[in-house]
PDB file of C-alpha atoms in Angstrom:
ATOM      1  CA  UNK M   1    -182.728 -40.118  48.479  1.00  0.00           C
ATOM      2  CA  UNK M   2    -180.852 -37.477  50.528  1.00  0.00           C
ATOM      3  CA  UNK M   3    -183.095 -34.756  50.700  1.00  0.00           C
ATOM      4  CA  UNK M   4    -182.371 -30.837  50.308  1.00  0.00           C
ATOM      5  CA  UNK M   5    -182.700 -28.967  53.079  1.00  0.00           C
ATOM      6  CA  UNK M   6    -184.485 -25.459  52.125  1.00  0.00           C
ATOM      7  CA  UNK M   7    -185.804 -21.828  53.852  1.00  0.00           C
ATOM      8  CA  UNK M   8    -188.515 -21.017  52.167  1.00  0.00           C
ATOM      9  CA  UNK M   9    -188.684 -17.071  52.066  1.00  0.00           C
ATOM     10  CA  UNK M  10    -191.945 -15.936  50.787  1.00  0.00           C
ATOM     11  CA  UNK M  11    -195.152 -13.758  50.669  1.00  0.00           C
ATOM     12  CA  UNK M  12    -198.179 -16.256  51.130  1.00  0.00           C
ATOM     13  CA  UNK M  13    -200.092 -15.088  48.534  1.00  0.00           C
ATOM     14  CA  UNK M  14    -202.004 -17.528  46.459  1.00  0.00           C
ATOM     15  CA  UNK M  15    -198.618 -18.475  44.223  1.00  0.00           C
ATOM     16  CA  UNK M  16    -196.537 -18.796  47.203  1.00  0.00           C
ATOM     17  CA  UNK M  17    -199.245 -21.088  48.891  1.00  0.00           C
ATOM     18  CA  UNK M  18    -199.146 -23.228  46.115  1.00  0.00           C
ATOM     19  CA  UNK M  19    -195.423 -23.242  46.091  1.00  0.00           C
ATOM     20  CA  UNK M  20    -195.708 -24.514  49.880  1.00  0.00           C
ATOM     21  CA  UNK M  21    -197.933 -27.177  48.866  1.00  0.00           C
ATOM     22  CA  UNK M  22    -195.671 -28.388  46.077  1.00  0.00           C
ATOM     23  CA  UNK M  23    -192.539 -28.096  48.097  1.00  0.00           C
ATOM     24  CA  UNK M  24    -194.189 -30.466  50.979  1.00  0.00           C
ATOM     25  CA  UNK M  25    -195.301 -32.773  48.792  1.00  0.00           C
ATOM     26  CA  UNK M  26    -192.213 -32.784  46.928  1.00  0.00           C
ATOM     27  CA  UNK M  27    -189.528 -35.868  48.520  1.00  0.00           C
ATOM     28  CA  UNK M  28    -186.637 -34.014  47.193  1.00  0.00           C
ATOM     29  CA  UNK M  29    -186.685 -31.149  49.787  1.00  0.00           C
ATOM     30  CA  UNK M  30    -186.672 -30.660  53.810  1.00  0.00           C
ATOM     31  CA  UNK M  31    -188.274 -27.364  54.894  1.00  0.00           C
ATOM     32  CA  UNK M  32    -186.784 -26.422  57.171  1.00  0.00           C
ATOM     33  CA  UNK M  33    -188.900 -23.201  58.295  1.00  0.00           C
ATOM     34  CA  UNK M  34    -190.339 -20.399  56.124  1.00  0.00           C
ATOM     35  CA  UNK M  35    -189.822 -17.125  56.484  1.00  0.00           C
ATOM     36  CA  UNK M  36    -192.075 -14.428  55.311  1.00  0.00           C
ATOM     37  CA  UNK M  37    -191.835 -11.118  54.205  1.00  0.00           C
ATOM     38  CA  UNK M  38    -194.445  -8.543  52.981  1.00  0.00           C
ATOM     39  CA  UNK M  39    -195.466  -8.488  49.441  1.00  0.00           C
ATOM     40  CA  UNK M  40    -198.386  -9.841  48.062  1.00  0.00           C
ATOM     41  CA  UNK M  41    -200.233  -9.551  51.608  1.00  0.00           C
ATOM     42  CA  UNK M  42    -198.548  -7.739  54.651  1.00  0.00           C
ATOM     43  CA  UNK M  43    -196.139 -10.204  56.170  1.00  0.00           C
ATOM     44  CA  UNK M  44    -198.217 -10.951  59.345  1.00  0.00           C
ATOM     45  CA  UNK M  45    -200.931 -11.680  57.199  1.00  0.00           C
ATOM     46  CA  UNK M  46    -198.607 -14.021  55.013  1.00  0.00           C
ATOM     47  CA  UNK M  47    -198.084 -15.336  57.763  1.00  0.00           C
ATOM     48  CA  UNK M  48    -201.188 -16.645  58.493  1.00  0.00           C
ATOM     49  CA  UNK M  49    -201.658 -18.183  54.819  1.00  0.00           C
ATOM     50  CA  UNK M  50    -198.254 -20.087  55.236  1.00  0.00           C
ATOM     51  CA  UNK M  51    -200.143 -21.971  58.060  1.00  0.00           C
ATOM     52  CA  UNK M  52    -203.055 -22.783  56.654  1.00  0.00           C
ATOM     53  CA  UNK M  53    -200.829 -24.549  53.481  1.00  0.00           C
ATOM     54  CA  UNK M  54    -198.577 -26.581  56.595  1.00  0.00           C
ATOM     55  CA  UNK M  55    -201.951 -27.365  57.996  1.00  0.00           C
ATOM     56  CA  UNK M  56    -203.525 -28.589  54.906  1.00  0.00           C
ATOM     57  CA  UNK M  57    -200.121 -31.097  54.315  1.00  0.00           C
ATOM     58  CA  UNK M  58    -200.536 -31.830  58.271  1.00  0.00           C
ATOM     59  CA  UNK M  59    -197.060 -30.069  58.292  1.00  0.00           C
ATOM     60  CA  UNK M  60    -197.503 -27.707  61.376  1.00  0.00           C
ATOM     61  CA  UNK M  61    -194.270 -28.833  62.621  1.00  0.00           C
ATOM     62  CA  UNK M  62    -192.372 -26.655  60.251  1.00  0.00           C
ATOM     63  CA  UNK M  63    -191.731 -23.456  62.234  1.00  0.00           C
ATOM     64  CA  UNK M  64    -193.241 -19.805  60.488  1.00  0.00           C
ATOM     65  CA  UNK M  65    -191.186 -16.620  61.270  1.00  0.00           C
ATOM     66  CA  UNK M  66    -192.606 -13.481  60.635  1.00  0.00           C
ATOM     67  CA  UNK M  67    -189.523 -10.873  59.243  1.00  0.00           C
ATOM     68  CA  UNK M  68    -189.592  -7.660  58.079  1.00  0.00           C
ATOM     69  CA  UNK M  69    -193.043  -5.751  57.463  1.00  0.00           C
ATOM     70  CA  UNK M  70    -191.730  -3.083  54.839  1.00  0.00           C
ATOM     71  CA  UNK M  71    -189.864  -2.858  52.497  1.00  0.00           C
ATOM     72  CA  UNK M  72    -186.013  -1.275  52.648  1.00  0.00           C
ATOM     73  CA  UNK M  73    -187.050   2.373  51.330  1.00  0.00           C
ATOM     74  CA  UNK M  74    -190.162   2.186  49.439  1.00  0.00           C
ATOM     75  CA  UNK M  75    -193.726   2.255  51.063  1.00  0.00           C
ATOM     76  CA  UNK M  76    -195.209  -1.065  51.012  1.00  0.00           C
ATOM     77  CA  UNK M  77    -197.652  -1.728  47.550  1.00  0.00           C
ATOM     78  CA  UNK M  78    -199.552  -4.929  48.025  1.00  0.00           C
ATOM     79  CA  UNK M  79    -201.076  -6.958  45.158  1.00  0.00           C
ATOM     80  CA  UNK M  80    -204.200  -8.035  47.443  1.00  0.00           C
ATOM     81  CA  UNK M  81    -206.260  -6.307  44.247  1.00  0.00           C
ATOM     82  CA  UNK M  82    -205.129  -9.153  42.494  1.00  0.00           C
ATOM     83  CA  UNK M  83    -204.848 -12.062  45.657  1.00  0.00           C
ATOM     84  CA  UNK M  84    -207.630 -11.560  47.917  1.00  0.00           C
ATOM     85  CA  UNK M  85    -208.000  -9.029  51.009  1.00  0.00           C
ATOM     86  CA  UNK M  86    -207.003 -12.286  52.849  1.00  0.00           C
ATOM     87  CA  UNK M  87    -204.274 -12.773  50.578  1.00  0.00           C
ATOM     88  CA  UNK M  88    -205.385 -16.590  49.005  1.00  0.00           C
ATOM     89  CA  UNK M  89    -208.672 -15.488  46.993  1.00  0.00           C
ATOM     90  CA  UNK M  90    -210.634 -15.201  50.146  1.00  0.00           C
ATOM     91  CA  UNK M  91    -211.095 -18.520  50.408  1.00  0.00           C
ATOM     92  CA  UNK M  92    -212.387 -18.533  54.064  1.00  0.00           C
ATOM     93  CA  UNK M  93    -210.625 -20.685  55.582  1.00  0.00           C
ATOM     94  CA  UNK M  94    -210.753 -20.121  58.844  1.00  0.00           C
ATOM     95  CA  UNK M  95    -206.915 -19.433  60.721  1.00  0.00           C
ATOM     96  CA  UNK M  96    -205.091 -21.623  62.208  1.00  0.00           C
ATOM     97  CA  UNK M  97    -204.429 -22.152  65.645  1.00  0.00           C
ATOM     98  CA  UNK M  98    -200.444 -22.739  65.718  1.00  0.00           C
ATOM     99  CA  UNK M  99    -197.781 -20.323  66.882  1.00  0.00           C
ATOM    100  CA  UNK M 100    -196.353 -17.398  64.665  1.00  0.00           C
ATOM    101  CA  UNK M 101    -192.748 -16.705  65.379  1.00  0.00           C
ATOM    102  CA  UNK M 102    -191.000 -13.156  64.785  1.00  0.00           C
ATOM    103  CA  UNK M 103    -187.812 -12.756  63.891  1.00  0.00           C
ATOM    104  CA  UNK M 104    -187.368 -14.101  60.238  1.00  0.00           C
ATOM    105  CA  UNK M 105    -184.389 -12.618  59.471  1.00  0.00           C
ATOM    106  CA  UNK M 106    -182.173 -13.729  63.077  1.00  0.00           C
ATOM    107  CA  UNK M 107    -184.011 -17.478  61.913  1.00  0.00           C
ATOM    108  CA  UNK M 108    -182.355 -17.098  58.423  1.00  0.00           C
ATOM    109  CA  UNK M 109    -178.883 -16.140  59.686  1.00  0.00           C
ATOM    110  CA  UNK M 110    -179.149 -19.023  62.969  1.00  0.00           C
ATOM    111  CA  UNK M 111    -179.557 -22.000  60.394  1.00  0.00           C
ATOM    112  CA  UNK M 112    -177.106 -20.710  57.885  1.00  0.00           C
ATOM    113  CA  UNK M 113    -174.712 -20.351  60.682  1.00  0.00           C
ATOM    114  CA  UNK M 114    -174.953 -24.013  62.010  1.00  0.00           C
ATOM    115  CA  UNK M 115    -175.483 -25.706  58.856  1.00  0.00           C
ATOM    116  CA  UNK M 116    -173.121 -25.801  55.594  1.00  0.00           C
ATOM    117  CA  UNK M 117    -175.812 -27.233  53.236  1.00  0.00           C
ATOM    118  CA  UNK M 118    -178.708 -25.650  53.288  1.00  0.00           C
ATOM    119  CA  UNK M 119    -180.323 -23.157  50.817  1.00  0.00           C
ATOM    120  CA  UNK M 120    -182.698 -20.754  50.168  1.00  0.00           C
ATOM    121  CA  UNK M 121    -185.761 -20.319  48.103  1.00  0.00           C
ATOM    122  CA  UNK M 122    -186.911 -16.952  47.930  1.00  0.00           C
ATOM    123  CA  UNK M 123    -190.500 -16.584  46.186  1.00  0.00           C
ATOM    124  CA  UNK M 124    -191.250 -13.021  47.335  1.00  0.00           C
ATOM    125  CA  UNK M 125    -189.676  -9.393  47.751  1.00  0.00           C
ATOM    126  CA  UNK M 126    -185.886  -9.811  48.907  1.00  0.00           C
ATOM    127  CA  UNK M 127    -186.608  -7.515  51.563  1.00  0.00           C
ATOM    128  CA  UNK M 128    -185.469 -10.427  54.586  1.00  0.00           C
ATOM    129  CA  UNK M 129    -182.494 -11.491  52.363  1.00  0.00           C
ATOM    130  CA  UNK M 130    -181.596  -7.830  52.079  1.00  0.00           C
ATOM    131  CA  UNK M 131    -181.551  -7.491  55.944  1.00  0.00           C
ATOM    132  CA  UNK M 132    -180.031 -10.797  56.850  1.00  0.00           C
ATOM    133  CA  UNK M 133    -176.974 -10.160  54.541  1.00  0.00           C
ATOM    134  CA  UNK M 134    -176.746  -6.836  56.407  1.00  0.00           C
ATOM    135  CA  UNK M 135    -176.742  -8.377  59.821  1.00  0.00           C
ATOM    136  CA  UNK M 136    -174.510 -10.869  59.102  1.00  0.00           C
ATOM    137  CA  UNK M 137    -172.528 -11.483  55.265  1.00  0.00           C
ATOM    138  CA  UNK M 138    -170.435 -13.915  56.595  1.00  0.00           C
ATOM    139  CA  UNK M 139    -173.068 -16.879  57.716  1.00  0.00           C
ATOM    140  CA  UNK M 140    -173.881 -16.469  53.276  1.00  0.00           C
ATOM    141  CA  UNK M 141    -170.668 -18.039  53.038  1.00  0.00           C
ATOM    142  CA  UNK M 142    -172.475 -21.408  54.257  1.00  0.00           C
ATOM    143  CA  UNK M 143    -175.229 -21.291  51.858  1.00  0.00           C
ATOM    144  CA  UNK M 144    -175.547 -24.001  49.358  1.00  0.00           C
ATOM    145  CA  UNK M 145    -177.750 -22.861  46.814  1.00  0.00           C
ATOM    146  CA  UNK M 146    -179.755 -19.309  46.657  1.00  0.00           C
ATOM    147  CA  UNK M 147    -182.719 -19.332  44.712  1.00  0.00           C
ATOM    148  CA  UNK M 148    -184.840 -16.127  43.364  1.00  0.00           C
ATOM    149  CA  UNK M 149    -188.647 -16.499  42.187  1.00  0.00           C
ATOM    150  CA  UNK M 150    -188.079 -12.798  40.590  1.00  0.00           C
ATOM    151  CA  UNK M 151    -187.497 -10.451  37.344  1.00  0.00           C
ATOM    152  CA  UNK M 152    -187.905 -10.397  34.146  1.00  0.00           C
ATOM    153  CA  UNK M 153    -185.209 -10.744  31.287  1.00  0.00           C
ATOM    154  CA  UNK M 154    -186.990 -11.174  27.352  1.00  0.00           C
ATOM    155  CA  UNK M 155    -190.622 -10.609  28.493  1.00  0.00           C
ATOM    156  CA  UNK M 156    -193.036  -7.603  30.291  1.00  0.00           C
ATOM    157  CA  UNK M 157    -193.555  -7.014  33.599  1.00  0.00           C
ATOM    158  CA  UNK M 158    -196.634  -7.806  35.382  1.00  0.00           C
ATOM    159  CA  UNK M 159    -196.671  -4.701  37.211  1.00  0.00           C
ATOM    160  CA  UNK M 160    -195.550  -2.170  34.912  1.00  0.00           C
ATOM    161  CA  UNK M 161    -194.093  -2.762  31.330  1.00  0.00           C
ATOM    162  CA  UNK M 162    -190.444  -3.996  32.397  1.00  0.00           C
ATOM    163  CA  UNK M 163    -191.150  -4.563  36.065  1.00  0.00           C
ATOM    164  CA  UNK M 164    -191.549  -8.154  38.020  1.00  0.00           C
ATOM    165  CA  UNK M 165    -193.799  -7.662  41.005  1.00  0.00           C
ATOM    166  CA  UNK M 166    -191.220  -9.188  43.602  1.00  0.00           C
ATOM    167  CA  UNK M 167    -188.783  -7.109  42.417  1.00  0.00           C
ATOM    168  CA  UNK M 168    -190.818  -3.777  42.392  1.00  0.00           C
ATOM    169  CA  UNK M 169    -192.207  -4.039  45.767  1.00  0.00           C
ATOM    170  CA  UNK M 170    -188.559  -3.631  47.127  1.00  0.00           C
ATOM    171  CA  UNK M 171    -186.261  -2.734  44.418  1.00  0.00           C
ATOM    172  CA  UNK M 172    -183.785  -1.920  46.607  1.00  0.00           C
ATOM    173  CA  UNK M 173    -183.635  -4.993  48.813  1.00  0.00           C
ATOM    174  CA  UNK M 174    -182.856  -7.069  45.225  1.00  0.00           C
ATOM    175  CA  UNK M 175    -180.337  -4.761  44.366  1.00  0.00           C
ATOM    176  CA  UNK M 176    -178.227  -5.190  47.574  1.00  0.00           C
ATOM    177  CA  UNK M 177    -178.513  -9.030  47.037  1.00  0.00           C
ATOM    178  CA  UNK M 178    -177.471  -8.990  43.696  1.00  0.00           C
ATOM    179  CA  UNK M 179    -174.627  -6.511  45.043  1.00  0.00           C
ATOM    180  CA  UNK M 180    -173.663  -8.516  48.004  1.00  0.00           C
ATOM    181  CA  UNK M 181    -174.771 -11.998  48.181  1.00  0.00           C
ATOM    182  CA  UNK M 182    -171.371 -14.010  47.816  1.00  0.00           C
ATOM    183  CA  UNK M 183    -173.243 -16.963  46.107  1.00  0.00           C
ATOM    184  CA  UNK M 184    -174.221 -17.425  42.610  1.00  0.00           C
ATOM    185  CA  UNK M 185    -178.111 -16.490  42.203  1.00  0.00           C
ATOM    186  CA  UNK M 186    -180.688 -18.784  40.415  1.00  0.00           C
ATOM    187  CA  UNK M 187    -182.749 -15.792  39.208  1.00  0.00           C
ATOM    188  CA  UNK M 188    -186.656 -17.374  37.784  1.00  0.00           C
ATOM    189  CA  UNK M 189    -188.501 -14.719  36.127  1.00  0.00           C
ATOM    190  CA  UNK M 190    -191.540 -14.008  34.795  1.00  0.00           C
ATOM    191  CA  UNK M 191    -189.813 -16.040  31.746  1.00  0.00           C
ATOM    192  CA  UNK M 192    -190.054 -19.168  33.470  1.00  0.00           C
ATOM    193  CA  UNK M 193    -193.191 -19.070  35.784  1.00  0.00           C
ATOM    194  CA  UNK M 194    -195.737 -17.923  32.724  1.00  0.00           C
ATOM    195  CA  UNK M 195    -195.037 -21.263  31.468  1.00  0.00           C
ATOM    196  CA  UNK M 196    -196.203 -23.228  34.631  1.00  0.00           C
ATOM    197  CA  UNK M 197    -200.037 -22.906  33.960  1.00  0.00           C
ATOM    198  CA  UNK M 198    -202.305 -24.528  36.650  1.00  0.00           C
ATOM    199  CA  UNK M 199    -204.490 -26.062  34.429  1.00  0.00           C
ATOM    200  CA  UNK M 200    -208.080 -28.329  34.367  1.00  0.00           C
ATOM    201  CA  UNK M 201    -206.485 -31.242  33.603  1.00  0.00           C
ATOM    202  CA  UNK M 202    -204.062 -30.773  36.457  1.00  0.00           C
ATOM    203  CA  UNK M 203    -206.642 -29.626  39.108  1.00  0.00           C
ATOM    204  CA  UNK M 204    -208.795 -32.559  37.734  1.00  0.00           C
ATOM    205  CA  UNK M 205    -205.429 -34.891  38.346  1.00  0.00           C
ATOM    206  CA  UNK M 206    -205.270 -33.209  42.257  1.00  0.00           C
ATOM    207  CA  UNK M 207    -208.843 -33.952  43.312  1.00  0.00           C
ATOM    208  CA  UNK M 208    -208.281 -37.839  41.730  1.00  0.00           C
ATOM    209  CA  UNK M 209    -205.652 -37.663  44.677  1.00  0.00           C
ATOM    210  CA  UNK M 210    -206.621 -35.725  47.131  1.00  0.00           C
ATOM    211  CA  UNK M 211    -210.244 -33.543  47.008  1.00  0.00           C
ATOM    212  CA  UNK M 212    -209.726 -31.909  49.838  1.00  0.00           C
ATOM    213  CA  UNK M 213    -206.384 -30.395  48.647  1.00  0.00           C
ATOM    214  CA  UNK M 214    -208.128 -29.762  45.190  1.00  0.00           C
ATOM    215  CA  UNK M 215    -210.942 -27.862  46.994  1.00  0.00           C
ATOM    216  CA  UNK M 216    -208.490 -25.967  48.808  1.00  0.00           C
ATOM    217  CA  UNK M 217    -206.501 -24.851  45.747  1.00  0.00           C
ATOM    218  CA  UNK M 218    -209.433 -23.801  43.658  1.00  0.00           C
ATOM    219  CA  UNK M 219    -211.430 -22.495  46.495  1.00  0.00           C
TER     220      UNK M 219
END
């Protein structure tokens, strides 16, 4: 199976470091690096979450780049009410010792610019998308596919009652994607994702495989 080779683009988060776990586990993609913004948690503190997810799929390999800390105009609103001061329902985990990389958004641009076939997945705030298309539109015109975990179209916010918190952390870095990105977007709302329930059965199903991963995730 030729695999799919992917920038994850994120805000780690207990969704997002679930979405890491499924994504390394999943044969059909190649992460190539992930690249976090601020959203749920601050982005250095993301950070540190997407780490702890590598380490728990012994994945430290995969290179973490820190990008931009704010978003594009508005001041930053996390949801750690909702995630956890340490972002994955403080969980207590200790960090992990592996390098943190700045520079998200230069990463981003770099591997679109040598590579014609690799896309993104963006499961937080557009804010490094925003920036990267700023720096440089024309390494977009190698991106295969461009993926948004974002929005809401015939439901409610979860933030406010029309507003998707991705997209209301930096409303203004989605609307210069959706202005300028030369690609087609795969927008996945709040639609989509309130039908993927982690349920019992399903957590019951993880630690049949793997108990330390299902101690992790429900920790």
């Amino acid at each position: 199976m030729e695999k799919r080779k992917v920038i994850i683009d994120c805000d780690p988060g207990i969704d997002d470091s679930l979405a890491i776990l499924l994504a390394l586990n999943s044969p059909e993609l190649e992460v190539l690096g992930l690249t976090i913004c601020s959203g749920n948690v601050p982005a250095s503190l993301g950070a540190k979450n997407a780490l702890k997810a590598l380490q728990m799929c012994q994945r430290l390999d995969i290179p973490v780049y820190v990008g931009e800390e704010v978003p594009l105009e508005r001041e930053l609103v996390t949801a750690q009410d909702t995630h956890g001061e340490d972002g994955v329902g403080e969980n207590f985990y200790e960090d992990v010792d592996a390098k943190i990389n700045y520079g998200g958004v230069d990463f981003i641009i770099d591997t679109l610019k040598n590579n014609k076939d690799v896309s993104i997945i963006a499961l937080g705030p557009l804010t490094n998308i925003a920036k990267a298309i700023m720096k440089d539109k024309k390494a977009f015109d190698n991106l295969d596919e461009f993926i948004s975990m974002g929005g809401a179209f015939r439901i409610h916010g979860n933030c406010s009652p029309v507003a998707e918190f991705n997209y209301w952390v930096d409303p203004h870095g989605a609307d210069y994607v959706y202005k300028n990105l030369s690609k087609k977007i795969h927008m996945v709302g709040l639609d989509v994702t309130r039908k993927i329930v982690l349920t019992p059965n399903i957590i019951e199903f993880i630690n049949r495989l793997d108990k330390d991963m299902a101690k992790y995730i429900t920790y």
